[in-house]
Tab-separated table of C-alpha atoms and ligand atoms in Angstrom:
chain	number	residue	atom	x	y	z
A	55	MET	CA	0.000	0.000	0.000
A	56	THR	CA	1.372	3.380	-0.925
A	57	GLY	CA	1.926	6.210	1.485
A	58	ILE	CA	-0.821	8.171	-0.167
A	59	CYS	CA	-3.293	5.340	0.451
A	60	TRP	CA	-2.317	5.226	4.103
A	61	LEU	CA	-2.804	8.944	4.340
A	62	LEU	CA	-6.207	8.635	2.719
A	63	LEU	CA	-7.178	5.844	5.101
A	64	ALA	CA	-5.915	7.808	8.086
A	65	GLY	CA	-7.930	10.783	6.875
A	66	LEU	CA	-11.013	8.617	6.548
A	67	ALA	CA	-10.524	7.167	10.028
A	68	SER	CA	-10.194	10.608	11.607
A	69	ALA	CA	-13.227	11.757	9.603
A	70	VAL	CA	-15.207	8.839	11.016
A	71	PHE	CA	-14.007	9.593	14.528
A	72	ALA	CA	-14.995	13.257	14.168
A	73	GLU	CA	-18.383	12.366	12.668
A	74	PRO	CA	-20.725	14.978	14.026
A	75	MET	CA	-23.398	13.472	16.231
A	76	VAL	CA	-26.553	15.272	17.160
A	77	HIS	CA	-27.943	13.591	20.257
A	78	PHE	CA	-30.855	15.957	20.669
A	79	ARG	CA	-32.324	18.840	18.781
A	80	GLU	CA	-35.599	20.601	19.487
A	81	GLN	CA	-36.823	23.712	17.740
A	82	PHE	CA	-40.585	23.376	18.208
A	83	GLU	CA	-41.413	23.763	14.530
A	84	ASP	CA	-44.216	21.194	14.219
A	85	GLY	CA	-47.121	22.695	16.113
A	86	ASP	CA	-48.430	20.701	19.059
A	87	GLU	CA	-46.247	17.673	18.274
A	88	TRP	CA	-43.750	18.782	20.933
A	89	GLN	CA	-46.217	17.451	23.500
A	90	THR	CA	-45.453	13.931	22.303
A	91	ARG	CA	-41.744	14.511	22.933
A	92	TRP	CA	-41.848	16.394	26.229
A	93	VAL	CA	-43.175	14.946	29.477
A	94	GLU	CA	-44.560	17.081	32.259
A	95	SER	CA	-43.681	15.859	35.724
A	96	LYS	CA	-46.542	14.837	37.997
A	97	HIS	CA	-44.402	14.869	41.119
A	98	LYS	CA	-46.355	17.902	42.280
A	99	SER	CA	-49.944	18.596	41.293
A	100	ASP	CA	-49.528	22.312	40.640
A	101	TYR	CA	-46.595	22.717	38.269
A	102	GLY	CA	-46.843	25.737	35.975
A	103	LYS	CA	-47.888	25.166	32.363
A	104	PHE	CA	-45.653	25.669	29.356
A	105	ARG	CA	-47.170	26.980	26.137
A	106	LEU	CA	-45.823	27.194	22.611
A	107	THR	CA	-45.334	30.768	21.433
A	108	ALA	CA	-42.886	33.166	19.834
A	109	GLY	CA	-43.869	35.755	22.415
A	110	LYS	CA	-44.734	39.433	22.185
A	111	PHE	CA	-41.963	40.221	19.702
A	112	PHE	CA	-39.824	37.967	17.536
A	113	GLY	CA	-37.601	37.722	14.468
A	114	ASP	CA	-39.720	35.014	12.862
A	115	GLU	CA	-43.123	34.098	14.214
A	116	GLU	CA	-42.783	30.378	13.340
A	117	LYS	CA	-39.080	29.782	13.953
A	118	ASP	CA	-39.010	31.681	17.222
A	119	LYS	CA	-41.736	29.563	18.763
A	120	GLY	CA	-40.524	27.872	21.903
A	121	LEU	CA	-41.701	26.747	25.309
A	122	GLN	CA	-42.864	29.639	27.445
A	123	THR	CA	-43.578	29.580	31.165
A	124	SER	CA	-47.135	30.882	31.464
A	125	GLU	CA	-48.005	31.146	35.174
A	126	ASP	CA	-46.436	33.377	37.800
A	127	ALA	CA	-44.954	32.051	41.021
A	128	LYS	CA	-44.844	28.427	39.929
A	129	PHE	CA	-42.461	25.498	39.757
A	130	TYR	CA	-41.955	24.049	36.301
A	131	ALA	CA	-40.827	20.528	35.522
A	132	ILE	CA	-40.738	19.166	31.996
A	133	SER	CA	-38.271	16.938	30.156
A	134	SER	CA	-37.508	15.200	26.907
A	135	ARG	CA	-35.740	11.909	26.235
A	136	PHE	CA	-33.162	10.936	23.619
A	137	GLU	CA	-31.037	7.922	22.722
A	138	PRO	CA	-28.706	7.424	25.707
A	139	PHE	CA	-25.018	8.083	25.074
A	140	THR	CA	-21.714	8.569	26.834
A	141	ASN	CA	-19.487	11.540	26.193
A	142	GLU	CA	-16.353	9.485	26.862
A	143	GLY	CA	-13.596	10.564	24.493
A	144	GLN	CA	-16.001	13.041	22.896
A	145	ILE	CA	-16.768	16.704	23.033
A	146	LEU	CA	-20.087	17.472	24.682
A	147	VAL	CA	-21.941	20.585	23.583
A	148	ILE	CA	-25.156	21.696	25.275
A	149	GLN	CA	-26.852	24.684	23.674
A	150	PHE	CA	-30.206	26.469	23.905
A	151	THR	CA	-31.791	29.895	23.790
A	152	VAL	CA	-33.510	31.769	26.605
A	153	LYS	CA	-35.670	34.853	26.239
A	154	HIS	CA	-36.812	36.634	29.390
A	155	GLU	CA	-39.284	38.818	27.512
A	156	GLN	CA	-41.231	39.464	30.726
A	157	ASN	CA	-38.305	41.456	32.148
A	158	ILE	CA	-37.661	38.767	34.718
A	159	ASP	CA	-37.298	39.613	38.405
A	160	CYS	CA	-36.590	36.183	39.797
A	161	GLY	CA	-36.464	32.852	38.042
A	162	GLY	CA	-34.355	30.099	36.563
A	163	GLY	CA	-33.452	29.877	32.879
A	164	TYR	CA	-31.274	26.765	32.968
A	165	ILE	CA	-31.459	23.197	31.733
A	166	LYS	CA	-30.550	19.981	33.454
A	167	LEU	CA	-29.015	16.970	31.787
A	168	PHE	CA	-30.198	13.746	33.401
A	169	PRO	CA	-29.221	10.101	33.330
A	170	ALA	CA	-31.397	7.965	31.043
A	171	ASP	CA	-32.928	6.150	33.996
A	172	LEU	CA	-34.754	9.302	35.172
A	173	LYS	CA	-38.467	8.692	35.608
A	174	GLN	CA	-39.705	11.753	33.762
A	175	GLU	CA	-43.120	11.845	35.395
A	176	GLU	CA	-41.373	11.843	38.763
A	177	MET	CA	-38.765	14.493	37.917
A	178	HIS	CA	-38.350	17.145	40.628
A	179	GLY	CA	-35.849	19.500	42.188
A	180	ASP	CA	-33.943	16.722	43.952
A	181	SER	CA	-33.768	14.327	41.006
A	182	THR	CA	-30.152	13.363	40.335
A	183	TYR	CA	-28.714	15.148	37.323
A	184	PHE	CA	-25.329	15.214	35.580
A	185	ILE	CA	-25.096	18.836	34.489
A	186	MET	CA	-27.053	21.994	35.215
A	187	PHE	CA	-26.340	24.865	32.883
A	188	GLY	CA	-27.834	28.253	32.110
A	189	PRO	CA	-28.846	31.641	33.470
A	190	ASP	CA	-30.383	32.236	36.867
A	191	ILE	CA	-31.686	35.614	37.987
A	192	CYS	CA	-33.051	36.715	41.330
A	193	GLY	CA	-33.127	40.403	42.154
A	194	THR	CA	-30.306	42.679	41.118
A	195	GLY	CA	-27.574	40.785	42.969
A	196	ASN	CA	-27.951	37.310	41.513
A	197	LYS	CA	-27.539	37.260	37.749
A	198	LYS	CA	-25.316	34.340	36.919
A	199	VAL	CA	-24.770	31.458	34.587
A	200	HIS	CA	-24.822	28.201	36.512
A	201	VAL	CA	-22.431	25.466	35.506
A	202	ILE	CA	-22.944	22.616	37.945
A	203	PHE	CA	-21.451	19.164	37.444
A	204	ASN	CA	-22.324	16.067	39.376
A	205	TYR	CA	-19.107	14.293	40.320
A	206	LYS	CA	-19.192	11.135	42.408
A	207	ASP	CA	-22.796	11.816	43.524
A	208	LYS	CA	-22.133	15.362	44.615
A	209	ASN	CA	-23.089	18.579	42.812
A	210	HIS	CA	-20.255	21.048	42.358
A	211	LEU	CA	-20.766	24.722	41.467
A	212	ILE	CA	-18.234	26.552	39.362
A	213	ASN	CA	-15.791	28.706	41.368
A	214	LYS	CA	-15.979	31.541	38.850
A	215	ASP	CA	-18.717	34.108	38.495
A	216	ILE	CA	-20.220	34.178	35.012
A	217	ARG	CA	-22.744	36.972	34.524
A	218	CYS	CA	-25.830	36.188	32.472
A	219	LYS	CA	-27.873	38.415	30.196
A	220	ASP	CA	-30.744	40.189	31.943
A	221	ASP	CA	-32.476	41.992	29.084
A	222	GLU	CA	-35.681	40.954	27.301
A	223	PHE	CA	-34.114	39.512	24.151
A	224	THR	CA	-33.328	35.942	23.102
A	225	HIS	CA	-29.834	34.860	24.093
A	226	LEU	CA	-27.879	31.775	23.175
A	227	TYR	CA	-26.143	29.786	25.914
A	228	THR	CA	-23.537	27.169	25.032
A	229	LEU	CA	-21.532	24.854	27.271
A	230	ILE	CA	-18.686	22.874	25.721
A	231	VAL	CA	-16.949	20.130	27.704
A	232	HIS	CA	-13.813	18.630	26.166
A	233	PRO	CA	-12.499	15.132	26.892
A	234	ASN	CA	-9.223	16.698	28.064
A	235	ASN	CA	-11.146	18.086	31.069
A	236	THR	CA	-11.387	21.628	29.800
A	237	TYR	CA	-14.576	23.607	29.237
A	238	GLU	CA	-15.882	26.721	27.576
A	239	VAL	CA	-19.022	28.780	28.173
A	240	LYS	CA	-20.344	30.937	25.356
A	241	ILE	CA	-23.140	33.484	25.295
A	242	ASP	CA	-24.462	34.523	21.888
A	243	ASN	CA	-21.717	32.511	20.207
A	244	ALA	CA	-18.907	34.375	21.976
A	245	LYS	CA	-16.685	32.913	24.678
A	246	VAL	CA	-17.335	34.321	28.148
A	247	GLU	CA	-15.411	31.795	30.236
A	248	SER	CA	-13.103	28.818	29.866
A	249	GLY	CA	-10.613	26.793	31.846
A	250	THR	CA	-10.022	23.376	33.295
A	251	LEU	CA	-12.559	21.363	35.219
A	252	GLU	CA	-10.021	20.629	37.929
A	253	GLU	CA	-9.132	24.253	38.593
A	254	ASP	CA	-12.567	25.843	38.304
A	255	TRP	CA	-14.517	23.297	40.386
A	256	ASP	CA	-13.629	21.584	43.641
A	257	PHE	CA	-14.077	18.073	42.320
A	258	LEU	CA	-10.781	16.790	43.676
A	259	PRO	CA	-8.979	17.535	46.926
A	260	ALA	CA	-6.083	19.984	46.598
A	261	LYS	CA	-2.954	18.560	44.953
A	262	ARG	CA	-0.667	20.060	47.576
A	263	ILE	CA	-1.349	20.773	51.240
A	264	LEU	CA	0.624	22.387	54.060
A	265	ASP	CA	2.815	19.825	55.789
A	266	PRO	CA	1.025	19.257	59.108
A	267	ASN	CA	4.215	17.847	60.646
A	268	ALA	CA	6.422	20.807	59.861
A	269	THR	CA	6.945	23.317	62.650
A	270	LYS	CA	9.041	26.444	62.805
A	271	PRO	CA	12.530	25.687	64.256
A	272	GLU	CA	13.066	27.389	67.589
A	273	ASP	CA	16.184	29.198	66.387
A	274	TRP	CA	14.452	30.525	63.244
A	275	ASP	CA	15.100	34.267	63.413
A	276	GLU	CA	12.302	36.275	61.711
A	277	ARG	CA	13.586	39.709	62.915
A	278	GLU	CA	14.712	41.704	59.915
A	279	GLN	CA	16.470	44.328	62.093
A	280	ILE	CA	17.865	44.255	65.617
A	281	ASP	CA	19.282	46.766	68.137
A	282	ASP	CA	22.942	47.476	67.497
A	283	PRO	CA	24.718	45.700	70.397
A	284	ASP	CA	27.707	48.067	70.051
A	285	ASP	CA	25.649	51.210	70.428
A	286	ARG	CA	25.984	52.806	73.891
A	287	ARG	CA	24.020	55.555	75.585
A	288	PRO	CA	26.116	58.754	75.750
A	289	ASP	CA	27.011	59.707	79.323
A	290	ASP	CA	25.360	63.112	79.048
A	291	TRP	CA	22.106	61.719	77.699
A	292	GLU	CA	19.388	63.208	79.897
A	293	GLU	CA	16.394	60.901	80.331
A	294	ILE	CA	14.768	62.722	83.250
A	295	GLU	CA	11.762	64.559	81.877
A	296	HIS	CA	10.909	66.753	84.899
A	297	ILE	CA	13.125	68.263	87.527
A	298	THR	CA	12.507	70.404	90.623
A	299	ASP	CA	12.650	74.104	89.900
A	300	PRO	CA	16.141	75.192	91.106
A	301	ASP	CA	14.982	78.827	91.369
A	302	ALA	CA	11.978	78.132	93.537
A	303	LYS	CA	12.219	79.312	97.129
A	304	ARG	CA	10.096	78.483	100.087
A	305	PRO	CA	7.722	81.380	100.675
A	306	ASP	CA	8.509	83.310	103.849
A	307	ASP	CA	5.064	82.785	105.316
A	308	TRP	CA	5.168	79.034	104.729
A	309	ASP	CA	3.937	77.303	107.863
A	310	ALA	CA	5.179	73.723	107.790
A	311	GLU	CA	2.761	72.761	110.552
A	312	MET	CA	-0.228	74.132	108.664
A	313	ASP	CA	0.880	73.677	105.056
A	314	GLY	CA	2.971	70.521	105.307
A	315	GLU	CA	6.557	70.047	104.198
A	316	TRP	CA	7.420	72.589	101.477
A	317	GLU	CA	8.455	71.046	98.189
A	318	PRO	CA	9.749	72.988	95.203
A	319	PRO	CA	7.500	72.744	92.085
A	320	MET	CA	8.506	70.522	89.119
A	321	ILE	CA	9.452	72.008	85.772
A	322	PRO	CA	10.332	70.385	82.380
A	323	ASN	CA	13.980	69.398	82.246
A	324	PRO	CA	15.630	71.678	79.646
A	325	LYS	CA	18.237	68.962	78.971
A	326	TYR	CA	15.692	66.211	78.473
A	327	LYS	CA	16.409	64.178	75.308
A	328	GLY	CA	13.807	61.423	75.551
A	329	ILE	CA	14.356	57.742	76.233
A	330	TRP	CA	17.567	56.589	74.631
A	331	LYS	CA	17.241	53.778	72.126
A	332	PRO	CA	20.101	51.986	70.419
A	333	ARG	CA	20.153	52.335	66.652
A	334	LYS	CA	18.812	49.540	64.458
A	335	ILE	CA	20.985	47.400	62.251
A	336	ASP	CA	20.202	44.591	59.807
A	337	ASN	CA	19.946	41.294	61.622
A	338	PRO	CA	22.855	39.104	60.431
A	339	ASN	CA	20.813	36.013	61.474
A	340	PHE	CA	17.644	37.043	59.642
A	341	LYS	CA	16.189	34.057	57.785
A	342	GLY	CA	13.022	35.563	56.414
A	343	GLU	CA	9.448	34.697	57.421
A	344	TRP	CA	9.048	31.019	58.082
A	345	VAL	CA	6.687	29.427	55.608
A	346	GLN	CA	5.035	26.135	56.327
A	347	PRO	CA	6.239	23.805	53.595
A	348	GLU	CA	3.778	22.074	51.290
A	349	ILE	CA	3.642	18.402	50.553
A	350	ASP	CA	1.738	16.300	48.051
A	351	ASN	CA	-1.756	15.668	49.399
A	352	PRO	CA	-1.981	11.924	50.079
A	353	GLU	CA	-5.755	12.184	49.487
A	354	TYR	CA	-5.368	13.629	46.016
A	355	VAL	CA	-6.000	11.129	43.272
A	356	PRO	CA	-5.880	12.547	39.768
A	357	ASP	CA	-8.811	11.789	37.486
A	358	ASP	CA	-8.482	12.295	33.757
A	359	LYS	CA	-12.167	11.455	33.258
A	360	ILE	CA	-13.840	14.093	35.397
A	361	TYR	CA	-15.806	15.180	32.328
A	362	LYS	CA	-17.206	11.738	31.588
A	363	TYR	CA	-20.817	10.681	32.030
A	364	GLU	CA	-22.360	7.347	31.115
A	365	ASN	CA	-25.920	6.987	30.002
A	366	ILE	CA	-26.884	10.615	29.377
A	367	GLY	CA	-30.507	10.369	28.267
A	368	VAL	CA	-32.842	13.220	29.311
A	369	ILE	CA	-32.812	16.995	29.106
A	370	GLY	CA	-35.179	18.912	31.356
A	371	LEU	CA	-36.358	22.249	32.634
A	372	ASP	CA	-36.724	22.175	36.396
A	373	LEU	CA	-37.297	25.747	37.498
A	374	TRP	CA	-38.969	28.220	39.789
A	375	GLN	CA	-40.228	31.475	38.305
A	376	VAL	CA	-41.809	34.432	40.105
A	377	LYS	CA	-42.699	36.370	36.949
A	378	SER	CA	-43.374	33.964	34.100
A	379	GLY	CA	-42.866	34.539	30.397
A	380	THR	CA	-39.444	32.999	29.668
A	381	ILE	CA	-39.214	31.248	26.287
A	382	PHE	CA	-36.838	28.281	25.815
A	383	ASP	CA	-35.924	27.207	22.319
A	384	ASN	CA	-33.255	25.759	20.012
A	385	PHE	CA	-32.117	22.941	22.282
A	386	LEU	CA	-29.107	21.113	20.947
A	387	ILE	CA	-26.853	18.403	22.308
A	388	THR	CA	-24.000	17.383	20.042
A	389	ASN	CA	-20.373	16.299	19.977
A	390	ASP	CA	-19.383	18.955	17.456
A	391	GLU	CA	-18.769	22.521	18.526
A	392	ILE	CA	-18.434	23.795	14.953
A	393	LEU	CA	-21.785	22.266	14.077
A	394	ALA	CA	-23.294	23.832	17.192
A	395	GLU	CA	-21.971	27.209	16.140
A	396	GLU	CA	-23.350	26.760	12.621
A	397	ILE	CA	-26.761	25.689	13.895
A	398	ALA	CA	-26.744	28.649	16.277
A	399	ASN	CA	-25.998	30.988	13.375
A	400	GLU	CA	-28.809	29.447	11.320
A	401	THR	CA	-31.373	29.700	14.126
A	402	TRP	CA	-30.736	32.344	16.778
A	403	GLY	CA	-28.300	34.113	14.449
A	404	VAL	CA	-30.854	34.875	11.736
A	405	THR	CA	-33.699	36.024	13.957
A	406	THR	CA	-31.916	37.988	16.687
A	407	GLU	CA	-31.605	41.278	14.788
A	408	ALA	CA	-35.178	41.118	13.468
A	409	GLU	CA	-36.360	40.436	17.012
A	410	LYS	CA	-34.636	43.581	18.277
A	411	LYS	CA	-36.102	45.620	15.405
A	412	MET	CA	-39.614	44.382	16.126
A	413	LYS	CA	-39.294	45.318	19.773
A	414	GLU	CA	-37.962	48.748	18.828
A	415	LEU	CA	-40.876	49.241	16.427
A	416	GLN	CA	-43.345	48.158	19.091
A	417	GLU	CA	-41.792	50.573	21.541
A	418	GLU	CA	-41.901	53.383	18.992
A	419	GLU	CA	-45.558	52.649	18.235
A	420	GLU	CA	-46.303	52.448	21.926
A	421	LYS	CA	-44.598	55.789	22.466
A	422	LYS	CA	-46.444	57.321	19.508
A	423	LYS	CA	-49.772	56.038	20.849
A	424	GLN	CA	-48.966	57.455	24.239
A	425	ASP	CA	-47.900	60.794	22.716
A	426	ASP	CA	-51.124	60.930	20.651
A	427	LYS	CA	-53.101	60.072	23.746
A	428	ASP	CA	-51.297	62.753	25.754
A	429	GLU	CA	-51.775	65.272	22.932
A	430	LYS	CA	-55.453	64.392	22.636
A	431	SER	CA	-56.047	64.659	26.353
A	432	THR	CA	-54.130	67.974	26.439
A	433	ALA	CA	-56.319	69.262	23.555
A	434	GLU	CA	-59.432	67.986	25.298
A	435	ASP	CA	-58.347	69.598	28.518
A	436	LYS	CA	-57.769	72.861	26.666
A	437	VAL	CA	-61.228	72.724	25.071
A	438	ALA	CA	-62.772	71.817	28.389
A	439	VAL	CA	-60.996	74.707	30.106
A	440	GLU	CA	-62.076	77.132	27.383
A	441	GLU	CA	-65.630	75.890	27.582
A	442	GLU	CA	-65.576	76.174	31.329
A	443	GLU	CA	-64.244	79.696	31.120
A	444	GLU	CA	-66.902	80.625	28.614
A	445	GLU	CA	-69.558	79.081	30.822
A	446	GLU	CA	-68.210	80.938	33.795
A	447	VAL	CA	-68.259	84.206	31.935
A	448	GLU	CA	-71.791	83.531	30.788
A	449	ALA	CA	-72.830	82.514	34.286
A	450	ASP	CA	-71.267	85.651	35.775
A	451	GLU	CA	-73.033	87.782	33.247
A	452	GLU	CA	-76.288	86.041	34.123
A	453	ASP	CA	-75.578	86.455	37.836
A	454	ASP	CA	-74.791	90.090	37.341
A	455	GLU	CA	-78.002	90.577	35.498
A	456	GLU	CA	-79.917	88.806	38.227
A	457	LYS	CA	-78.041	90.411	41.066
A	458	GLU	CA	-77.898	93.913	39.801
A	459	PRO	CA	-81.108	95.163	41.422
A	460	ASP	CA	-80.318	93.582	44.821
A	461	GLU	CA	-76.611	94.285	44.893
A	462	ASP	CA	-76.699	96.924	47.641
A	463	GLU	CA	-78.985	94.765	49.690
A	464	ASP	CA	-76.544	91.831	49.369
A	465	VAL	CA	-73.614	93.912	50.496
A	466	GLU	CA	-75.554	95.194	53.464
A	467	GLU	CA	-76.526	91.649	54.392
A	468	GLU	CA	-72.918	90.495	54.123
A	469	GLU	CA	-71.719	93.342	56.308
A	470	GLU	CA	-74.332	92.563	58.894
A	471	GLU	CA	-73.300	88.894	58.889
A	472	GLU	CA	-69.645	89.852	59.356
A	473	LEU	CA	-70.512	92.100	62.234
A	474	GLU	CA	-72.484	89.335	63.895
A	475	GLU	CA	-69.526	86.948	63.430
A	476	THR	CA	-67.154	89.438	65.061
A	477	GLU	CA	-69.478	89.933	67.981
A	478	LYS	CA	-69.772	86.207	68.440
A	479	THR	CA	-66.019	85.753	68.457
A	480	GLU	CA	-65.452	88.558	70.827
A	481	SER	CA	-68.273	87.606	73.064
A	482	SER	CA	-67.192	84.051	73.463
A	483	PRO	CA	-64.545	84.632	76.150
A	484	LYS	CA	-66.918	86.873	78.040
A	485	ASP	CA	-69.577	84.177	77.955
A	486	GLU	CA	-67.102	81.743	79.401
A	487	LEU	CA	-66.235	84.143	82.175
B	527	LIG	CA1	-38.254	27.500	17.636
């Protein structure tokens, strides 16, 4: 066999190995058929309902249809099954879109990847899962992308903080796990985080620990500087701060019996120089700060298969939402990150701009309607005011006409009333007296 043939064969083999595999893909493009593929959990009797819709605004009314949470303050639990597989020796890509068009205040937007033996009708918050991935928002402080892996029956949260999108548009979330125990998180097809599973999660105990048996030697000198042993206090160094006043004299009329023994007052010592201290010199025995040495952790056992799961078989949404309205769409599980990127570009990629435009248009129309309404009500108010004024004028004229003959009488009556009032006020205190 020639070298070229071998090369061709090798190329074929690697092509076979890299054969893109789509384990799961769901875009909700066949009407109500999704209900045959997704199973609602019956673990609780009052789970919130999902409905199929593209929402209030979209790039494409058909393509952007996805599962939307439709009831406020509810738990949601729904899942879909696929042919079980292992990601051993393979890349694992989990991808989906989330649209919080309700301007979410608190609620999950993540998926869970379950083992194939999950009983879907029994799925609930404590059901064992392999991976949890996606955005989670609660208030202004908690806006993160969860990446949780189950490792040896324990869930481990990522040590890094990945901020999620919190606007009302559709965003694409992608998790890529490589068989060399590295990972990458992408939002809208752009990398936002990456690293190694071992460093960014606490799956394994630390590689190195402080040696518990090591103690600082007694003669370990940590003093960087010491007093100069050769430095001596000068003989004339005055350390006495106060002295008796040499000029003070006992007053002539001092009566020792009455006043006690006379003592001269104290004054500050003019020669006082403070407490003498020897100068500092570098410590010739200085060894630096003692650092507890590290040793290999006997409990650390490396694992080159942290990433590996057997029998992956169900993807689910297991969430709590305060304000409903989130739309999930474009679910994809594959072993090919390029394919995932291409599919993302063909789905989310082609509708995202149109979606933004539609929302902008809606907002413009809304604003225009509001402006028209405001303008109309201002005009109406103006007309009403004018009419009122006219009516008032007319009424006044009528009043004047009516009142004219009695005007003097009215004034007299008013004056009399005022006078009575004044008398009453003034007379009150007198009455009390
Ligand atoms: Ca769709």
